[in-house]
Amino acid sequence: TPNKQHAMPLTNATTKISVASTALFVPMRTVSRYWLHILLLTLPALASAHEVRPAFLQLTEHKTDNTSAHFSVLWKQPAVQNGRLAITPVFPAGCKMIEQSPPEVTPAAFIQRWQTDCDLTKGAIHIDGLSMTLTDVMVRYDSADGSTANYLLRPESPTLNIATDTPSTLSYLWIGVEHLLFGLDHVLFVIGLVLFIRAPWALLKTVTAFTLAHSITLALSVLGWVRLEQGPIEAIIALSILFLARELVQAPEQRSRLTMANPWIMAFIFGLLHGLGFAGALSDIGLHEDDLWLALLLFNVGLELGQIMVIAIVMALIWIARRYAGLPIIIRSGAWAMGALAAFWTIDRTILLL
């Protein structure tokens, strides 16, 4: 009897351990479904997201005599899904801005030109609505003496005073970082590469091929040697994400031979397309010949810094997921969500071309 009395608690304890072990894995499946539902619920908001492109404000000073000066002003406002980003430059009080020509509308921007006899270096220039966005405004000041200064206005600091503010020499670097981090389509492709290739050497080779490819087409596009419309490029970029998501949800034996045997070739081909997409941001700003090579270098370095940040975060999350045995479920759920978003983008961007 004593043995039976001792056996009963042991059986109960075993049962509790078994139940507890089962309960440990049920929440993992539940958490995975939970996050998948969250992604699907937020799909409409994410689906309207396009890459963040900076606005551009150019202030050119013209001297008429030894004391007075007047300015010509160029304002490029990014277009978002056939509409304008709701930001507007507000010039110093008392400055009369005379429109030089009717507003110009392009697929990428809304362009305005003004002229004023007001000295714009002696007052504050504010970008109304910038604090409610994720974009930046690149400001270029061309002085009458031939010198140039670049400034970067951000959502948290949307006001410029040329007389007191210090020019930003790394403006293009930060634009590159933000362009990648807030360009959701580019981020998803990088995440997909990390999830698809987890062998360190193969991942390094694949990411290097992607980096080299988008650096080539970025330079060719900015230098004007390759000219392609951004609309079709963005649609194909979305299709590249859809292809990668499809590969992720397939069993290894069902994946394409190219991605399994030489994933770096796939990354290089799609990297050429993503580079043309990256070039859109610099093209919208309208680079000056004096700043061309420096801007191209800093922007590209910024892209790589942003890419490294994304890779580091994803690899850290993979390490955490492995410890809790939830990696396969998370990868599959993430791939389905990524594919759904990319499919929507592909359809949406293709319809905009019609």
XYZ file of C-alpha atoms in Angstrom:
354
model
C 0.000 0.000 0.000
C 2.720 2.485 0.794
C 4.252 1.768 -2.604
C 0.895 2.432 -4.233
C 0.526 5.625 -2.256
C 3.931 6.749 -3.487
C 3.157 5.610 -7.040
C 0.044 7.756 -7.326
C 1.837 11.099 -6.873
C 4.516 9.895 -9.308
C 1.876 9.150 -11.959
C 0.196 12.475 -11.318
C 3.533 14.234 -11.544
C 4.306 12.507 -14.831
C 0.903 13.483 -16.161
C 1.482 17.081 -15.105
C 4.877 17.132 -16.788
C 3.345 15.719 -19.981
C 0.551 18.284 -19.898
C 3.014 21.058 -19.172
C 5.256 19.952 -22.053
C 2.283 19.892 -24.416
C 1.152 23.272 -23.128
C 4.600 24.668 -23.860
C 4.228 23.979 -27.590
C 0.548 24.903 -27.937
C 1.244 28.570 -27.156
C 4.006 28.558 -29.795
C 1.468 27.550 -32.443
C -1.046 29.963 -30.973
C 1.494 32.814 -30.977
C 2.387 32.055 -34.582
C -1.269 32.171 -35.628
C -1.733 35.326 -33.571
C 1.066 37.155 -35.367
C -0.152 35.902 -38.730
C -3.599 37.309 -37.949
C -2.036 40.613 -36.905
C -0.126 40.765 -40.181
C -3.266 40.033 -42.174
C -5.262 42.637 -40.267
C -2.626 45.269 -40.920
C -2.280 44.256 -44.566
C -4.462 47.111 -45.902
C -2.266 49.686 -44.171
C 0.957 48.017 -45.247
C -0.316 47.461 -48.756
C -0.507 51.181 -49.402
C 3.064 51.668 -48.230
C 5.555 52.751 -50.866
C 9.208 53.497 -50.416
C 9.914 56.757 -48.622
C 11.244 59.338 -51.053
C 12.669 62.660 -49.876
C 11.346 66.024 -50.941
C 13.753 68.567 -52.394
C 13.962 72.331 -51.877
C 16.538 74.312 -53.830
C 17.265 77.949 -52.967
C 19.386 79.774 -55.538
C 20.649 83.246 -54.664
C 21.117 85.886 -57.389
C 22.892 89.175 -56.708
C 21.524 92.184 -58.570
C 23.945 94.730 -57.101
C 26.322 95.034 -54.160
C 23.611 95.008 -51.506
C 20.409 93.390 -52.700
C 19.697 89.793 -53.690
C 16.785 87.776 -54.958
C 16.105 84.050 -54.910
C 14.695 81.468 -57.264
C 13.114 78.505 -55.497
C 12.530 74.965 -56.732
C 10.248 72.633 -54.744
C 9.896 68.902 -55.550
C 7.192 67.196 -53.558
C 7.086 63.354 -53.704
C 4.094 61.694 -55.290
C 2.464 58.899 -53.306
C 0.020 56.623 -55.150
C -0.912 59.288 -57.710
C -1.308 61.910 -54.992
C 0.898 64.497 -53.331
C 2.554 64.051 -49.977
C 0.876 66.583 -47.682
C 3.874 68.820 -47.005
C 4.283 72.480 -47.950
C 7.193 74.938 -47.556
C 6.360 78.031 -45.515
C 8.722 80.939 -46.105
C 9.562 83.847 -43.753
C 6.708 86.204 -42.968
C 6.490 89.100 -45.374
C 8.168 87.240 -48.240
C 6.141 87.466 -51.420
C 6.598 84.304 -53.491
C 5.910 84.854 -57.208
C 5.143 81.736 -59.210
C 7.532 81.425 -62.175
C 5.558 78.777 -64.058
C 2.502 76.569 -63.599
C 3.019 73.552 -61.308
C 4.467 70.526 -63.097
C 3.224 67.016 -62.374
C 5.426 63.982 -63.074
C 4.896 60.323 -62.093
C 7.329 60.810 -59.205
C 6.836 64.375 -57.999
C 4.824 67.608 -57.941
C 7.137 70.468 -58.935
C 6.739 74.177 -58.232
C 8.991 77.161 -58.971
C 8.923 80.598 -57.364
C 10.925 83.795 -57.327
C 11.218 86.319 -54.507
C 13.080 89.525 -53.669
C 13.091 88.468 -50.023
C 16.425 87.413 -48.480
C 15.677 83.794 -47.502
C 18.903 83.573 -45.484
C 17.522 85.926 -42.836
C 14.453 84.040 -41.710
C 13.114 80.599 -40.880
C 11.828 78.243 -43.568
C 9.377 75.691 -42.232
C 8.009 72.555 -43.919
C 4.390 72.365 -42.845
C 3.115 68.795 -42.361
C 6.589 67.204 -42.347
C 6.270 66.166 -38.696
C 3.326 63.931 -39.657
C 5.310 61.938 -42.232
C 8.254 59.523 -42.424
C 10.042 61.432 -45.178
C 12.817 64.026 -45.136
C 13.445 67.202 -47.086
C 16.817 67.824 -48.683
C 17.535 71.566 -48.883
C 20.238 72.894 -51.198
C 21.373 76.494 -50.867
C 23.368 77.882 -53.796
C 24.934 81.147 -52.747
C 25.632 84.005 -55.158
C 29.371 83.614 -54.433
C 29.324 80.083 -55.892
C 29.377 78.148 -52.623
C 26.838 75.422 -51.869
C 25.383 74.090 -48.604
C 23.139 71.095 -48.045
C 20.690 70.723 -45.165
C 18.426 67.857 -44.148
C 15.054 68.606 -42.563
C 13.490 65.694 -40.694
C 10.045 65.138 -39.140
C 11.417 66.011 -35.698
C 13.176 69.168 -36.985
C 11.157 70.625 -39.888
C 12.502 74.195 -39.702
C 15.640 75.675 -41.291
C 17.440 78.935 -40.616
C 20.333 79.244 -43.053
C 21.985 82.008 -41.028
C 22.341 79.873 -37.903
C 22.008 76.183 -38.875
C 25.051 74.080 -39.732
C 25.075 72.354 -43.149
C 24.828 68.568 -43.053
C 27.668 66.859 -44.917
C 26.157 63.394 -44.348
C 22.662 64.173 -45.610
C 22.821 61.619 -48.410
C 24.078 58.961 -45.989
C 21.019 59.297 -43.741
C 18.702 59.388 -46.742
C 20.233 56.087 -47.884
C 19.734 54.464 -44.463
C 16.142 55.656 -44.176
C 15.355 54.808 -47.787
C 16.144 51.153 -47.103
C 14.679 50.901 -43.590
C 11.389 52.597 -44.510
C 11.201 51.128 -48.018
C 9.168 48.092 -46.993
C 9.547 46.246 -50.292
C 13.350 46.355 -50.120
C 13.325 45.340 -46.449
C 11.085 42.339 -47.144
C 13.398 41.094 -49.882
C 16.433 41.273 -47.566
C 14.472 39.504 -44.809
C 13.443 36.832 -47.308
C 17.081 36.223 -48.268
C 18.088 35.752 -44.621
C 15.193 33.339 -43.975
C 15.875 31.404 -47.169
C 19.651 30.985 -46.714
C 20.858 30.263 -43.197
C 24.314 28.848 -43.974
C 26.716 31.725 -43.092
C 29.002 31.446 -46.148
C 26.131 31.038 -48.622
C 24.272 33.961 -47.004
C 27.360 36.184 -47.184
C 27.863 35.338 -50.859
C 24.191 35.931 -51.676
C 23.931 39.264 -49.844
C 27.204 40.401 -51.446
C 25.797 39.582 -54.905
C 22.611 41.534 -54.115
C 24.678 44.489 -52.865
C 26.983 44.495 -55.886
C 24.059 44.281 -58.313
C 22.011 47.141 -56.855
C 25.163 49.282 -56.569
C 25.806 48.813 -60.318
C 22.323 49.785 -61.505
C 22.056 52.576 -58.919
C 25.212 54.178 -60.329
C 24.201 53.613 -63.966
C 20.773 55.134 -63.379
C 21.974 58.169 -61.421
C 24.697 58.859 -64.006
C 22.024 58.800 -66.697
C 23.415 55.818 -68.593
C 20.289 53.733 -67.945
C 16.818 55.288 -68.134
C 13.761 53.245 -67.156
C 10.354 54.284 -65.854
C 9.929 53.736 -62.114
C 6.395 52.314 -62.418
C 7.323 49.050 -64.174
C 10.443 48.683 -62.015
C 8.410 48.886 -58.797
C 5.947 46.304 -60.115
C 8.770 43.869 -60.930
C 10.355 44.490 -57.506
C 7.072 43.433 -55.904
C 7.080 40.338 -58.131
C 10.610 39.471 -56.940
C 9.374 39.467 -53.333
C 6.442 37.261 -54.322
C 8.843 34.802 -55.983
C 11.039 34.652 -52.880
C 8.009 34.160 -50.599
C 6.832 31.286 -52.814
C 10.241 29.632 -52.532
C 10.110 29.942 -48.740
C 6.782 28.107 -48.390
C 7.795 25.315 -50.759
C 9.453 22.112 -49.569
C 13.177 22.087 -50.516
C 12.657 19.442 -53.214
C 9.953 21.612 -54.853
C 11.995 24.790 -55.046
C 13.542 25.996 -58.285
C 16.953 24.577 -59.148
C 18.496 28.020 -59.521
C 17.591 29.230 -56.028
C 18.688 25.962 -54.427
C 21.964 25.503 -56.315
C 23.048 29.135 -56.828
C 20.927 31.533 -54.766
C 23.492 34.277 -55.317
C 22.587 34.362 -59.031
C 18.921 34.914 -58.147
C 19.923 37.657 -55.682
C 22.157 39.324 -58.298
C 19.414 39.395 -60.938
C 16.835 40.833 -58.570
C 19.450 43.183 -57.110
C 19.791 44.842 -60.519
C 16.081 45.684 -60.374
C 16.194 46.905 -56.774
C 19.100 49.209 -57.681
C 16.911 50.916 -60.279
C 14.292 51.350 -57.561
C 16.861 52.865 -55.178
C 17.883 55.321 -57.890
C 14.411 56.829 -57.843
C 15.147 58.626 -54.579
C 18.283 60.336 -55.888
C 16.620 61.113 -59.210
C 13.772 62.850 -57.387
C 16.228 65.055 -55.506
C 17.980 66.051 -58.713
C 21.690 65.791 -58.034
C 24.008 68.634 -58.928
C 27.099 67.682 -60.933
C 29.382 69.002 -58.184
C 27.834 66.625 -55.638
C 27.224 63.651 -57.909
C 29.969 61.225 -56.904
C 29.968 62.123 -53.219
C 26.169 61.862 -53.033
C 26.207 58.527 -54.847
C 28.879 57.147 -52.503
C 27.180 58.348 -49.303
C 23.735 57.181 -50.424
C 25.064 53.728 -51.290
C 26.916 53.452 -47.974
C 23.687 54.428 -46.230
C 21.837 51.656 -48.077
C 24.427 49.112 -46.933
C 24.249 50.296 -43.324
C 20.480 49.934 -43.392
C 20.799 46.500 -44.968
C 23.269 45.368 -42.283
C 20.883 46.567 -39.568
C 18.002 44.541 -41.070
C 20.145 41.409 -41.396
C 21.437 41.710 -37.826
C 17.917 42.084 -36.409
C 16.551 39.130 -38.401
C 19.461 36.871 -37.418
C 18.988 37.785 -33.753
C 15.283 36.911 -34.002
C 16.156 33.605 -35.700
C 18.524 32.757 -32.838
C 15.785 33.489 -30.300
C 13.205 31.461 -32.257
C 15.534 28.457 -32.400
C 15.786 28.405 -28.613
C 12.024 28.056 -28.336
C 11.570 25.610 -31.236
C 9.277 27.958 -33.138
C 11.467 28.806 -36.150
C 9.751 26.670 -38.866
C 6.299 27.979 -37.942
C 7.503 31.584 -37.815
C 9.264 31.299 -41.194
C 6.228 29.736 -42.852
C 3.800 32.255 -41.350
C 6.088 35.147 -42.271
C 6.482 33.835 -45.821
C 2.706 33.631 -46.315
C 2.241 37.172 -44.989
C 5.140 38.431 -47.141
C 3.686 36.694 -50.190
C 0.202 38.122 -49.616
C 1.611 41.635 -49.333
C 3.842 41.212 -52.387
C 0.937 39.814 -54.424
C -1.162 42.866 -53.549
C 1.701 45.194 -54.481
C 2.222 43.397 -57.801
C -1.448 43.734 -58.745
C -1.754 47.298 -57.442
C 1.398 48.580 -59.178
C 0.503 46.809 -62.416
C -2.964 48.377 -62.452
C -1.390 51.826 -61.995
C 0.534 51.239 -65.227
C -2.645 50.738 -67.257
